[in-house]
Structures are given as structure tokens and as C-alpha cells.
Short mmCIF file of C-alpha atoms in Angstrom, two decimals:
data_model
loop_
_atom_site.label_atom_id
_atom_site.label_comp_id
_atom_site.label_asym_id
_atom_site.label_seq_id
_atom_site.Cartn_x
_atom_site.Cartn_y
_atom_site.Cartn_z
CA MET M 1 26.24 222.30 250.92
CA GLU M 2 26.05 218.56 250.37
CA GLY M 3 24.92 216.46 253.33
CA ARG M 4 23.61 219.40 255.34
CA LYS M 5 20.12 219.57 256.83
CA VAL M 6 17.84 222.36 255.65
CA THR M 7 16.77 224.32 258.68
CA PRO M 8 13.17 225.44 259.38
CA TYR M 9 14.27 229.04 259.10
CA GLU M 10 15.51 228.39 255.58
CA VAL M 11 12.19 226.65 254.70
CA LEU M 12 10.21 229.58 256.05
CA SER M 13 12.39 232.15 254.28
CA ALA M 14 11.89 230.41 250.94
CA ALA M 15 8.21 229.49 251.29
CA VAL M 16 6.68 232.76 252.46
CA PRO M 17 7.37 234.65 249.20
CA VAL M 18 5.96 231.67 247.24
CA VAL M 19 2.75 231.68 249.28
CA ILE M 20 2.30 235.41 248.85
CA ALA M 21 2.92 235.18 245.12
CA ALA M 22 0.43 232.33 244.80
CA GLY M 23 -2.23 234.27 246.63
CA LEU M 24 -1.68 237.35 244.49
CA PHE M 25 -1.85 235.22 241.34
CA ILE M 26 -5.22 233.81 242.35
CA LEU M 27 -6.50 237.30 243.19
CA VAL M 28 -5.38 238.69 239.83
CA VAL M 29 -6.97 235.83 237.88
CA GLN M 30 -10.23 236.03 239.76
CA ALA M 31 -10.26 239.82 239.57
CA LEU M 32 -11.15 239.54 235.89
CA SER M 33 -14.54 238.31 237.03
CA THR M 34 -17.25 240.69 238.23
CA GLY M 35 -19.89 240.76 240.88
CA ARG M 36 -20.33 237.61 242.85
CA ASP M 37 -17.38 235.88 241.15
CA ARG M 38 -15.04 238.67 242.32
CA ALA M 39 -15.96 238.20 245.99
CA THR M 40 -15.50 234.46 245.63
CA ALA M 41 -12.07 235.02 244.09
CA VAL M 42 -10.94 237.17 247.01
CA LYS M 43 -12.11 234.60 249.55
CA THR M 44 -10.43 231.80 247.63
CA GLY M 45 -7.08 233.64 247.43
CA ILE M 46 -7.06 234.47 251.13
CA GLY M 47 -8.04 230.92 252.02
CA CYS M 48 -5.24 229.42 249.97
CA SER M 49 -2.68 231.72 251.58
CA LEU M 50 -3.87 230.84 255.08
CA MET M 51 -3.78 227.12 254.33
CA ALA M 52 -0.19 227.40 253.06
CA ILE M 53 0.88 229.29 256.20
CA VAL M 54 -0.78 226.69 258.46
CA ALA M 55 1.05 223.93 256.59
CA LEU M 56 4.39 225.67 257.19
CA VAL M 57 3.63 226.03 260.91
CA VAL M 58 2.94 222.28 261.08
CA ILE M 59 6.26 221.58 259.36
CA LEU M 60 8.09 223.80 261.83
CA GLY M 61 6.46 222.07 264.78
CA ALA M 62 7.44 218.65 263.47
CA SER M 63 11.08 219.75 263.27
CA GLY M 64 11.32 219.99 267.08
CA GLY M 65 12.44 223.60 267.11
CA SER M 66 15.92 222.82 265.87
CA GLY M 67 18.07 224.91 263.64
CA GLY M 68 19.26 228.45 263.35
CA GLY M 69 17.23 231.61 263.42
CA PRO M 70 17.25 235.10 262.04
CA ASP M 71 20.34 235.86 264.08
CA GLY M 72 22.57 233.53 262.12
CA PRO M 73 26.17 234.06 261.10
CA ASP M 74 27.36 237.26 259.53
CA ASP M 75 28.88 235.37 256.56
CA PRO M 76 26.09 234.09 254.27
CA ASP M 77 28.43 231.44 252.85
CA VAL M 78 28.69 229.73 256.26
CA PRO M 79 25.75 227.42 257.01
CA VAL M 80 23.42 228.09 259.91
CA THR M 81 24.15 225.79 262.81
CA ASP M 82 22.22 222.53 263.05
CA TYR M 83 21.35 222.25 266.74
CA THR M 84 18.72 221.24 269.25
CA LEU M 85 18.05 222.90 272.60
CA SER M 86 15.96 220.96 275.07
CA GLY M 87 15.95 220.57 278.85
CA GLY M 88 19.12 222.62 279.28
CA PHE M 89 21.05 220.47 276.75
CA LEU M 90 22.43 222.26 273.70
CA THR M 91 23.45 219.66 271.09
CA LEU M 92 25.44 220.78 268.06
CA ASN M 93 25.19 218.48 265.04
CA GLY M 94 27.16 220.43 262.45
CA ASP M 95 29.89 223.00 261.99
CA VAL M 96 29.38 226.19 264.00
CA PRO M 97 30.04 229.52 262.26
CA ALA M 98 31.29 232.70 263.90
CA TYR M 99 28.81 234.82 265.81
CA SER M 100 28.98 238.38 267.06
CA GLY M 101 26.75 238.21 270.09
CA ASN M 102 23.89 236.82 268.00
CA ALA M 103 24.12 233.06 268.45
CA PRO M 104 20.60 231.55 268.39
CA TRP M 105 21.08 230.02 271.85
CA ARG M 106 22.16 233.26 273.47
CA ASN M 107 20.25 234.14 276.63
CA SER M 108 19.19 230.48 276.93
CA ASP M 109 19.45 228.32 280.03
CA VAL M 110 22.18 225.94 278.88
CA GLY M 111 23.58 223.45 281.40
CA LEU M 112 25.57 221.22 279.04
CA ILE M 113 26.88 221.75 275.52
CA VAL M 114 27.28 218.51 273.56
CA VAL M 115 29.49 218.84 270.48
CA SER M 116 28.84 215.79 268.29
CA ASP M 117 31.50 214.14 266.17
CA ASP M 118 29.90 215.73 263.09
CA VAL M 119 31.24 219.10 264.24
CA HIS M 120 34.61 219.85 262.66
CA SER M 121 34.96 223.56 263.42
CA ILE M 122 33.63 226.10 265.89
CA GLY M 123 33.80 229.81 265.10
CA SER M 124 34.53 232.72 267.38
CA GLY M 125 31.78 233.92 269.69
CA ALA M 126 29.91 230.64 269.49
CA PHE M 127 29.71 230.15 273.24
CA ALA M 128 30.11 233.73 274.40
CA ASP M 129 28.50 234.40 277.78
CA LEU M 130 27.89 230.67 278.44
CA ASP M 131 29.38 229.09 281.57
CA SER M 132 28.19 225.62 280.62
CA ASP M 133 30.13 222.37 280.72
CA VAL M 134 31.15 221.12 277.29
CA LEU M 135 31.30 217.52 276.09
CA PHE M 136 33.27 217.00 272.89
CA GLU M 137 32.45 213.74 271.10
CA GLY M 138 34.91 214.61 268.32
CA THR M 139 37.97 216.84 268.00
CA PRO M 140 36.88 220.13 266.41
CA ARG M 141 39.16 223.06 265.83
CA MET M 142 38.03 226.11 267.76
CA ALA M 143 38.54 229.81 267.20
CA GLY M 144 40.44 231.71 269.86
CA SER M 145 37.37 233.48 271.18
CA ALA M 146 34.88 230.65 270.85
CA PHE M 147 34.39 230.89 274.60
CA SER M 148 34.15 234.20 276.40
CA HIS M 149 36.37 232.83 279.16
CA PRO M 150 39.02 230.07 279.29
CA PHE M 151 38.04 226.49 280.06
CA ALA M 152 41.28 224.57 279.66
CA SER M 153 42.79 222.72 282.58
CA ASP M 154 44.90 219.57 283.10
CA PRO M 155 46.15 217.36 280.26
CA VAL M 156 45.06 213.74 279.99
CA GLU M 157 45.97 210.79 277.79
CA GLY M 158 46.01 211.11 274.01
CA GLY M 159 46.75 214.82 273.76
CA TYR M 160 43.36 215.87 275.03
CA TYR M 161 42.85 218.58 277.63
CA MET M 162 40.09 219.01 280.12
CA VAL M 163 37.64 221.73 279.17
CA SER M 164 35.54 221.28 282.27
CA ALA M 165 35.03 218.46 284.75
CA GLY M 166 35.21 215.28 282.70
CA TYR M 167 35.20 216.87 279.26
CA TYR M 168 38.04 217.20 276.81
CA VAL M 169 39.30 219.08 273.80
CA LEU M 170 42.31 218.45 271.56
CA VAL M 171 44.97 221.14 271.43
CA PRO M 172 45.80 222.09 267.83
CA GLU M 173 49.24 221.21 266.54
CA VAL M 174 51.77 224.03 266.84
CA PRO M 175 54.77 224.76 264.61
CA GLU M 176 57.95 222.96 265.61
CA ASP M 177 60.13 225.98 264.94
CA MET M 178 58.64 227.91 267.86
CA TYR M 179 60.89 225.96 270.25
CA THR M 180 64.67 226.22 270.47
CA TYR M 181 66.96 223.73 272.22
CA THR M 182 70.59 223.22 273.14
CA VAL M 183 72.25 219.87 273.79
CA SER M 184 75.00 219.28 276.33
CA SER M 185 76.25 216.20 278.19
CA GLY M 186 73.62 213.95 276.70
CA ALA M 187 70.64 216.11 277.71
CA ALA M 188 68.69 218.86 275.99
CA THR M 189 67.63 222.22 277.38
CA LEU M 190 64.56 224.00 276.08
CA THR M 191 66.10 227.46 275.73
CA GLY M 192 63.34 229.47 274.15
CA ILE M 193 59.75 229.73 273.03
CA SER M 194 58.92 232.30 270.37
CA ASP M 195 55.66 234.21 270.27
CA SER M 196 55.23 234.54 266.53
CA TRP M 197 52.53 231.94 265.94
CA GLU M 198 48.76 232.06 266.23
CA ARG M 199 46.90 229.86 268.68
CA PRO M 200 43.56 229.84 270.48
CA GLU M 201 43.76 231.53 273.84
CA CYS M 202 41.30 229.12 275.40
CA PHE M 203 43.71 226.20 275.11
CA VAL M 204 46.35 224.90 277.43
CA MET M 205 49.88 225.16 276.12
CA LYS M 206 51.70 221.86 276.51
CA VAL M 207 55.41 222.23 275.91
CA PRO M 208 56.84 219.20 274.04
CA THR M 209 59.68 218.40 276.40
CA GLU M 210 59.72 214.61 276.28
CA ASN M 211 62.70 214.44 273.94
CA TYR M 212 64.63 216.37 271.35
CA ASN M 213 66.53 214.46 268.65
CA ARG M 214 66.63 211.45 270.99
CA TYR M 215 67.98 213.56 273.87
CA PRO M 216 65.87 213.85 277.02
CA VAL M 217 64.82 217.41 277.79
CA THR M 218 65.59 218.05 281.45
CA LYS M 219 65.66 221.85 281.77
CA PHE M 220 63.58 224.82 280.71
CA ASN M 221 65.53 228.05 280.37
CA GLY M 222 62.80 230.53 279.55
CA MET M 223 61.43 232.18 276.45
CA SER M 224 62.98 234.24 273.72
CA GLY M 225 62.94 237.95 274.36
CA GLU M 226 62.57 239.71 277.69
CA GLY M 227 58.97 240.54 278.45
CA VAL M 228 57.63 238.20 275.77
CA SER M 229 54.63 236.21 276.93
CA PRO M 230 54.11 233.03 274.92
CA PHE M 231 51.95 231.52 277.65
CA ARG M 232 48.67 233.11 276.69
CA GLY M 233 46.63 230.07 277.72
CA VAL M 234 45.15 229.37 281.10
CA ARG M 235 47.77 226.83 282.00
CA ALA M 236 51.31 225.88 280.99
CA VAL M 237 51.99 222.18 281.52
CA PHE M 238 55.45 220.58 281.43
CA SER M 239 56.32 216.91 281.29
CA ASP M 240 57.82 214.96 284.17
CA SER M 241 61.25 215.12 282.53
CA ILE M 242 61.70 218.81 283.40
CA GLU M 243 63.60 218.88 286.69
CA SER M 244 65.08 222.39 286.67
CA SER M 245 64.52 225.82 285.22
CA GLY M 246 66.64 228.81 284.31
CA ASN M 247 66.34 232.21 285.96
CA TYR M 248 63.53 234.46 284.70
CA ALA M 249 61.89 231.48 282.93
CA PHE M 250 58.35 232.92 283.12
CA ASN M 251 59.32 236.45 284.11
CA ASN M 252 56.68 239.01 283.15
CA CYS M 253 54.28 236.47 281.60
CA THR M 254 51.40 238.71 282.57
CA THR M 255 48.68 236.52 281.02
CA LEU M 256 49.79 233.21 282.53
CA LYS M 257 47.11 232.05 284.98
CA CYS M 258 48.17 228.58 286.00
CA VAL M 259 51.31 226.48 285.78
CA SER M 260 52.11 222.84 286.43
CA LEU M 261 55.70 221.65 286.88
CA SER M 262 55.24 218.24 288.42
CA ALA M 263 58.88 217.12 288.63
CA ILE M 264 60.88 220.30 289.05
CA ALA M 265 63.18 220.04 292.07
CA SER M 266 63.66 223.75 292.69
CA THR M 267 62.34 227.02 291.34
CA ALA M 268 64.91 229.43 289.96
CA GLN M 269 65.41 233.09 290.79
CA ASN M 270 62.79 235.46 289.38
CA MET M 271 61.08 232.47 287.78
CA PHE M 272 57.51 233.84 287.94
CA LYS M 273 58.33 237.43 288.80
CA TYR M 274 55.65 239.93 287.72
CA CYS M 275 53.24 237.17 286.59
CA SER M 276 50.38 239.39 287.67
CA SER M 277 47.60 237.03 286.46
CA LEU M 278 49.01 233.87 288.04
CA GLU M 279 46.26 232.40 290.23
CA ALA M 280 47.27 228.79 290.84
CA LEU M 281 50.40 226.68 290.69
CA SER M 282 51.33 223.05 291.11
CA ILE M 283 54.97 222.47 292.00
CA PRO M 284 54.70 219.44 294.30
CA ALA M 285 58.35 218.34 294.18
CA ALA M 286 60.16 221.68 294.56
CA ALA M 287 62.42 221.67 297.61
CA THR M 288 63.72 225.23 297.22
CA ILE M 289 61.84 228.38 296.26
CA GLY M 290 64.28 230.79 294.61
CA ASN M 291 64.86 234.47 295.30
CA TYR M 292 62.10 236.71 293.92
CA CYS M 293 60.41 233.60 292.51
CA PHE M 294 56.82 234.88 292.89
CA HIS M 295 57.67 238.53 293.46
CA TYR M 296 54.67 240.75 292.66
CA CYS M 297 52.38 237.85 291.68
CA SER M 298 49.44 239.99 292.72
CA SER M 299 46.67 237.50 291.79
CA LEU M 300 48.10 234.50 293.65
CA SER M 301 45.70 233.77 296.53
CA SER M 302 46.97 230.53 298.05
CA VAL M 303 50.19 228.53 298.05
CA SER M 304 50.78 224.87 298.85
CA LEU M 305 54.36 223.68 298.51
CA PRO M 306 54.47 220.31 300.28
CA ALA M 307 58.13 219.54 299.54
CA ALA M 308 59.66 223.00 299.97
CA THR M 309 62.27 223.08 302.72
CA ALA M 310 63.57 226.60 302.06
CA VAL M 311 61.78 229.77 301.00
CA ASN M 312 64.43 232.20 299.84
CA GLN M 313 64.61 235.98 299.91
CA TYR M 314 61.73 238.02 298.48
CA ALA M 315 60.09 234.82 297.18
CA PHE M 316 56.50 236.01 297.75
CA GLN M 317 57.04 239.69 298.49
CA TYR M 318 54.16 241.94 297.42
CA CYS M 319 51.81 239.04 296.65
CA SER M 320 48.94 241.27 297.68
CA SER M 321 46.16 238.66 297.25
CA LEU M 322 47.94 235.84 299.07
CA SER M 323 45.75 234.84 302.03
CA SER M 324 46.94 231.36 302.98
CA VAL M 325 50.27 229.52 302.91
CA SER M 326 50.99 225.83 303.43
CA LEU M 327 54.67 224.99 303.90
CA PRO M 328 54.68 221.81 306.01
CA ALA M 329 58.32 220.93 305.27
CA ALA M 330 59.93 224.38 305.29
CA THR M 331 62.79 224.61 307.77
CA ALA M 332 63.86 228.14 306.82
CA VAL M 333 61.96 231.25 305.78
CA ASN M 334 64.48 233.81 304.60
CA ASN M 335 64.59 237.60 304.51
CA TYR M 336 61.57 239.41 303.05
CA ALA M 337 60.03 236.08 301.96
CA PHE M 338 56.43 237.24 302.61
CA SER M 339 57.00 240.93 303.21
CA ASN M 340 54.00 243.16 302.46
CA CYS M 341 51.60 240.33 301.66
CA LEU M 342 48.68 242.50 302.68
CA SER M 343 45.99 239.78 302.58
CA LEU M 344 47.90 237.08 304.46
CA GLU M 345 45.93 236.13 307.59
CA SER M 346 47.37 232.89 308.93
CA VAL M 347 50.73 231.14 308.68
CA SER M 348 51.62 227.65 309.86
CA LEU M 349 55.28 226.67 309.73
CA PRO M 350 55.43 223.39 311.65
CA ALA M 351 59.02 222.56 310.65
CA ALA M 352 60.62 226.02 310.46
CA ALA M 353 63.67 226.50 312.67
CA SER M 354 64.51 230.06 311.63
CA ILE M 355 62.51 233.06 310.49
CA GLY M 356 64.54 235.61 308.53
CA GLY M 357 64.61 239.37 308.84
CA TYR M 358 61.61 241.28 307.48
CA SER M 359 60.08 237.93 306.50
CA PHE M 360 56.50 238.98 307.39
CA ASN M 361 57.12 242.70 307.78
CA GLY M 362 54.08 244.80 306.87
CA CYS M 363 51.61 241.89 306.69
CA THR M 364 48.86 244.05 308.11
CA SER M 365 46.14 241.36 307.97
CA LEU M 366 48.18 238.62 309.64
CA LYS M 367 46.37 237.38 312.76
CA ASP M 368 47.83 234.01 313.65
CA VAL M 369 51.34 232.53 313.43
CA SER M 370 52.35 229.05 314.51
CA MET M 371 56.07 228.19 314.62
CA PRO M 372 56.47 225.36 317.16
CA LEU M 373 60.09 224.56 316.24
CA ALA M 374 61.41 228.05 315.48
CA THR M 375 64.44 228.95 317.57
CA SER M 376 65.35 232.28 315.97
CA ILE M 377 63.23 235.26 314.90
CA GLY M 378 65.01 237.72 312.60
CA GLU M 379 65.06 241.50 312.85
CA TYR M 380 61.87 243.28 311.81
CA ALA M 381 60.37 239.83 311.12
CA PHE M 382 56.84 240.83 312.21
CA THR M 383 57.17 244.61 312.43
CA SER M 384 53.91 246.49 311.82
CA CYS M 385 51.79 243.32 311.82
CA VAL M 386 49.11 245.41 313.50
CA SER M 387 46.44 242.68 313.40
CA LEU M 388 48.61 239.93 314.87
CA GLU M 389 46.80 238.43 317.88
CA SER M 390 48.41 235.05 318.43
CA VAL M 391 52.03 233.89 318.16
CA TYR M 392 52.93 230.32 319.04
CA MET M 393 56.71 229.92 319.34
CA PRO M 394 57.41 227.70 322.37
CA SER M 395 60.95 226.85 321.23
CA VAL M 396 62.25 230.32 320.40
CA SER M 397 65.56 231.23 322.06
CA THR M 398 66.62 234.36 320.15
CA ILE M 399 64.41 237.29 319.23
CA ASN M 400 66.27 239.91 317.24
CA GLN M 401 65.82 243.65 317.20
CA ILE M 402 62.48 245.19 316.38
CA ALA M 403 61.07 241.72 315.60
CA PHE M 404 57.59 242.45 316.99
CA GLN M 405 57.63 246.23 317.04
CA SER M 406 54.20 247.86 316.67
CA CYS M 407 52.34 244.54 317.04
CA ALA M 408 49.64 246.30 319.01
CA SER M 409 47.03 243.52 319.03
CA ILE M 410 48.97 240.81 320.91
CA ALA M 411 47.81 240.39 324.52
CA VAL M 412 50.01 237.48 325.65
CA PHE M 413 53.63 236.58 324.90
CA ASP M 414 55.08 233.27 326.03
CA LEU M 415 58.84 233.83 326.16
CA SER M 416 59.58 231.01 328.58
CA SER M 417 62.25 229.52 326.29
CA ALA M 418 63.86 232.84 325.33
CA VAL M 419 67.58 233.24 326.06
CA THR M 420 68.35 236.45 324.15
CA ILE M 421 66.02 239.37 323.44
CA ASN M 422 67.56 242.18 321.41
CA GLY M 423 66.83 245.90 321.25
CA ASN M 424 63.33 247.18 320.65
CA ALA M 425 62.09 243.65 320.06
CA PHE M 426 58.67 244.43 321.54
CA ARG M 427 58.69 248.19 321.22
CA TYR M 428 55.24 249.76 320.90
CA ALA M 429 53.49 246.43 321.50
CA TRP M 430 50.82 248.43 323.30
CA GLY M 431 48.33 245.64 323.86
CA VAL M 432 50.50 243.17 325.82
CA GLN M 433 48.89 242.25 329.14
CA GLU M 434 50.90 239.19 330.09
CA ALA M 435 54.41 237.91 329.37
CA ARG M 436 56.00 234.69 330.56
CA PHE M 437 59.76 234.41 331.04
CA GLY M 438 61.87 231.38 331.88
CA ASP M 439 64.95 231.04 334.06
CA GLY M 440 67.12 230.66 330.95
CA LEU M 441 66.78 234.33 329.92
CA THR M 442 70.30 235.75 330.11
CA THR M 443 70.46 238.68 327.69
CA VAL M 444 68.01 241.53 327.27
CA ALA M 445 69.17 244.51 325.21
CA THR M 446 68.36 248.12 325.98
CA SER M 447 64.84 249.24 325.13
CA SER M 448 63.65 245.72 324.38
CA PHE M 449 60.36 246.43 326.13
CA VAL M 450 59.83 250.15 325.65
CA SER M 451 56.39 251.12 327.03
CA TRP M 452 56.37 248.17 329.47
CA THR M 453 56.51 248.62 333.28
CA PHE M 454 57.59 245.89 335.70
CA TYR M 455 55.95 245.23 339.11
CA ASP M 456 55.73 242.50 341.66
CA SER M 457 52.47 241.21 343.11
CA THR M 458 52.39 243.85 345.88
CA GLY M 459 52.70 246.81 343.54
CA THR M 460 56.25 247.74 344.57
CA THR M 461 59.35 247.76 342.35
CA THR M 462 61.23 245.28 344.52
CA ILE M 463 61.41 242.26 342.29
CA SER M 464 63.22 238.97 342.39
CA LYS M 465 65.98 237.20 340.53
CA THR M 466 65.34 237.00 336.77
CA ALA M 467 63.11 240.04 336.70
CA GLU M 468 65.55 242.08 338.80
CA ALA M 469 68.07 242.19 335.96
CA LEU M 470 65.38 243.52 333.64
CA ALA M 471 64.26 246.50 335.72
CA GLY M 472 64.80 250.09 334.69
CA LYS M 473 66.22 250.48 331.21
CA HIS M 474 64.49 247.43 329.74
CA PHE M 475 60.94 248.01 330.98
CA MET M 476 60.49 251.72 330.41
CA GLY M 477 57.45 253.92 330.16
CA THR M 478 54.11 254.15 331.90
CA TYR M 479 51.65 252.75 329.37
CA ALA M 480 51.69 249.06 330.26
CA ALA M 481 52.27 246.79 333.25
CA LEU M 482 54.34 243.62 333.41
CA ILE M 483 53.56 241.86 336.68
CA GLU M 484 55.57 239.10 338.30
CA VAL M 485 53.38 236.75 340.32
CA PRO M 486 55.33 234.58 342.81
CA GLU M 487 54.98 230.85 342.28
CA GLY M 488 51.89 229.49 343.99
CA GLU M 489 50.16 232.86 344.34
CA GLN M 490 46.74 232.90 342.69
CA SER M 491 45.65 236.52 343.02
CA LEU M 492 46.96 240.09 343.09
CA SER M 493 46.71 242.47 346.01
CA PRO M 494 44.00 245.17 345.95
CA GLU M 495 46.71 247.81 345.56
CA MET M 496 48.16 246.00 342.58
CA LEU M 497 44.74 245.58 340.99
CA ARG M 498 44.12 249.34 341.27
CA LYS M 499 47.50 250.05 339.71
CA VAL M 500 46.81 247.65 336.86
CA ALA M 501 43.42 249.30 336.24
CA ASP M 502 45.02 252.75 336.15
CA LEU M 503 47.76 251.60 333.82
CA THR M 504 45.30 249.83 331.54
CA GLU M 505 43.25 253.00 331.22
CA ALA M 506 46.40 255.01 330.53
CA ALA M 507 47.48 252.52 327.90
CA GLU M 508 44.12 252.77 326.14
CA GLU M 509 44.33 256.55 326.06
CA ALA M 510 47.87 256.31 324.73
CA ARG M 511 46.78 254.02 321.92
CA LYS M 512 44.10 256.49 320.87
CA SER M 513 46.33 259.55 320.97
CA LEU M 514 49.49 258.02 319.52
CA ALA M 515 48.41 256.71 316.16
CA SER M 516 52.04 256.51 315.11
CA PRO M 517 55.04 256.82 317.48
CA ASP M 518 57.22 259.83 316.74
CA ASP M 519 60.30 257.74 316.11
CA ASP M 520 61.73 256.69 312.77
CA GLU M 521 63.06 253.48 314.31
CA HIS M 522 59.65 251.84 314.33
CA LEU M 523 59.62 251.82 310.55
CA PRO M 524 61.26 248.97 308.63
CA GLY M 525 63.50 251.28 306.64
CA GLY M 526 62.53 250.05 303.17
CA ASP M 527 63.83 247.31 300.98
CA PRO M 528 67.29 247.11 299.52
CA GLU M 529 67.49 247.32 295.78
CA GLU M 530 66.21 244.32 293.90
CA GLU M 531 68.49 242.08 291.94
CA PRO M 532 68.91 243.06 288.30
#
């Protein structure tokens, strides 16, 4: 091919047969002689062959070790790659053919791949098993499996996309007919994205939403065909003009790993439902998170939604990998919002005023909850949060039924602001050792504190004012003690201390023997049917 360097491997492949032939020729000619001349001929032939081989070795050394090797491309019509590998830098100086696990730099310690502007194409398998950063000096086209894992990330100026920190690659042009639009009231809606075109999986997919026939595109309504997944790339990036989305926009895009919607004001219902590979998202302006929005996004590990004021029903239900949540502006967390997020450990809701029913039900790893402004806790909100150790809710006034049932790891409850506590709110909270009540407590439903026992500081059942109305039906059972200490008193009587010790021992035995209370009421009762 014109303009291409001849590699040392090619030189060696061509020269070795010539050297051997030359040596044989000399041997044959000299073999016609006899006696002493024959021995001289043999020595001369061998010497010439050795000298030719030494010359080739010198040529190879002078080339700096560049070029392909015996493990070149499968297609003999594709040139062997012109490259150098030195000090962890792999520099490619010509087009790279396809490889099938036999690239000449495989198993090498490569820290940075430099693709020069002489490279116009890169075949599949070229960088398989390499985790190196890549610097593109030009804009080559790349096969879909050039890398063994995706590199693409955020878009930058000029149509380039980050391949790794500080390095870029140009996304190939895609057919215009893959997008469908509708126009209404002077604005366009991107209504569909077909999946009938070929594109490299390692690239970001940037949806051209800036304008359509002079109309600004302000809404994305989803893709064509239920269950179709056009977002095969690592990340789907939308322009700042997209402010809203239709329901089910990314529903069941099982290969979508990352999405950026920088200007969208709210996420629609079922928007990312069943996106099982979704790992990261950037939705900084969204004020409302729609129903079922991230339902069953099982790979999503962390969520930061700085502008979200409302998290609607089932929004993150069954996000089994979700371990941390940042919702600094959320004022309402609605029913089932984080239900059965099995990896969730800590929740901070500094602005939340209400926590909906079943909102954290079944979050078995949840240990710490901070809700300084919350005034209402919904039914079953924290039921079966068996690891929950700390709950900060100094403003709460209403705790609905079964809200903290079976929260066996909490030792202290501060209910000093509580006004209403409904039935079974703290049922089977075996581990509670201390509870604080305020004078404002006016309503306590039957069985609110099943398994709790109420005593005064002397060990008798004669108790004063607020506590007096709670005796009997509200603090039932013999497995825990709730002790009222008169104001100013610093210690308990010896009799009371003995009673507490006995009750503590009994409670521990109860916890061991009663792995699950024989009462269907402690269970959440399941979820209602999902929306169609």
C-alpha cells in the first residue's frame, strides 16, 4: 500500500528464504569440487548465511522494535499496524486492523494509548483487555468492539466525547431518519428513536434535539416500540432544550448505563423503569420524580437529586443496589418511594415534612434516618427495618399505624413532640430501652406499644399525669420496660434496677425464641398492583 512503512516482521519474512536459498546455492556450486575445496565450500556457505542473519538482526535493532508481529490481523489484505511501544506508551501511527485476541501489544503494560492523526480506522478487538487511557490526535472511525469495555462519557465542544479523563473521540454520524418528531404550538417533540441502524456500542449517543425544521425541541416522548432499546451506549445525553419527557421514555432500556438530562424539570412516570443496567444519572434540575420512575433499576447505587422537592410513589422501589440517597430539597417522600431497597443504609431528608406509607418498608440494611422537619410518618413507613438503630425526628407530631413495627435494633425513641401515635406504631420494637414523651401527647391508639411495660421510678404501677393515660392497654406485655423518671431525679431505686435487669433478660430471651411474631399484622401486606 502506498505510503506505508514496511515493518521489520515483513523484512524478516521476505529475507530469511532468500538467505537460505543463497546458502544452498553456494553449497551446490562448491559441492562440485572435491577434497579440500569441498570443505572450504561448506564453510563459505555457512559463513555467508550467518553474516546475512546477523545483518537482519542489526536492521531489526535499528528499527526500535516497532511494527507488527506474527500475530497480525486475520485478513492478509489489511496492513500490519505501524506502532511503537515504549515506557508504557503505545503509539499507533497507521490504520489498525481487526484482531481476535492476537494484537501484538496484548499482555503488555500499556498506560496510555496515543492514536496519531495518521490513523483513520480502528478495527474490532484492537484494544481488547486494555484499561488504558486513550488520546486521539485525529478522528478515526472505530469498530463497535474496538474496546472490550465502554469508555465514552460526557460530550464536549465540537461533537467530541470524552473517552477517558481528558481524551476525546468523535461520534460517527447517524442516519437522520432514525428520529421522528411532531410539531405543535411552535415547538417540536422528539417522539421516537428507531433501533434499525448500526453504531459502535462504545460511543455515547447524543440525541440531536437542538432544533427540528427551525422549531425548538422541548420534549422527548420515548422510543418507537415497547421494549426497544436504542440506547446501547454507555450514556445518553440530551441538550439543554429538553425540559420534559413522556411516560415510559426509557422504559426497559436494559443496556442503558448512564443518562444526562441537564434541563429537564420533572421526570415522567415509568421513565426509567426496568433499566436494569443504569448505574448513574444526572438530572440536576428535576423538581419532581414521577411514579415508578426508577422502579427496578437494580444497578443504581447512589442518587443525588439536588432540586427534587417531591419523590412520588414507587419511584425507587426495588432498587436493590441503592446504598445512598441525597435529597436536600425534598419536602415529601410518597408511598413506597424506597420500599425494599435492600442495600440502603442511610437516609438524610433535611427538608422533608411528610414521609408516606411504606416509603422505606423492608429496607433491611437501613441503619440511620435523619428527618429534622418531618411532622408526619405514614403507615408501615419503616416496618421491618430490622437494622435501624437511629431515628432523628424531633418535629414529628403524628406517627401512623405500624410505622416502626419490628424495628428491633432501636434503643432510644425521642417522641417529645408527638401528639398522636396510632395503633401498633412500635409493635415488636424489642430493643427499645428508653422513650421520651412530651406534655403535648394527647392520642395513643390501642396496642401502640405492644411488648412495652410502664413503671415509675419506684417500681410500682402508680404513675403520673401523661403516663397515667397510657397505662394498661397501650403498654402491654412483659418483654420490655418503659420507666418514667420524675423531673430532677438522677437515679433509679434498687428495686427498680432489679426489675429492669429481670425484664432486660426476659426481653433478650424473647428475641432469641421469637424469630418472627405469630401475627400476620406485623407484615406489610404486599404491594398493590402496579400501574399498567
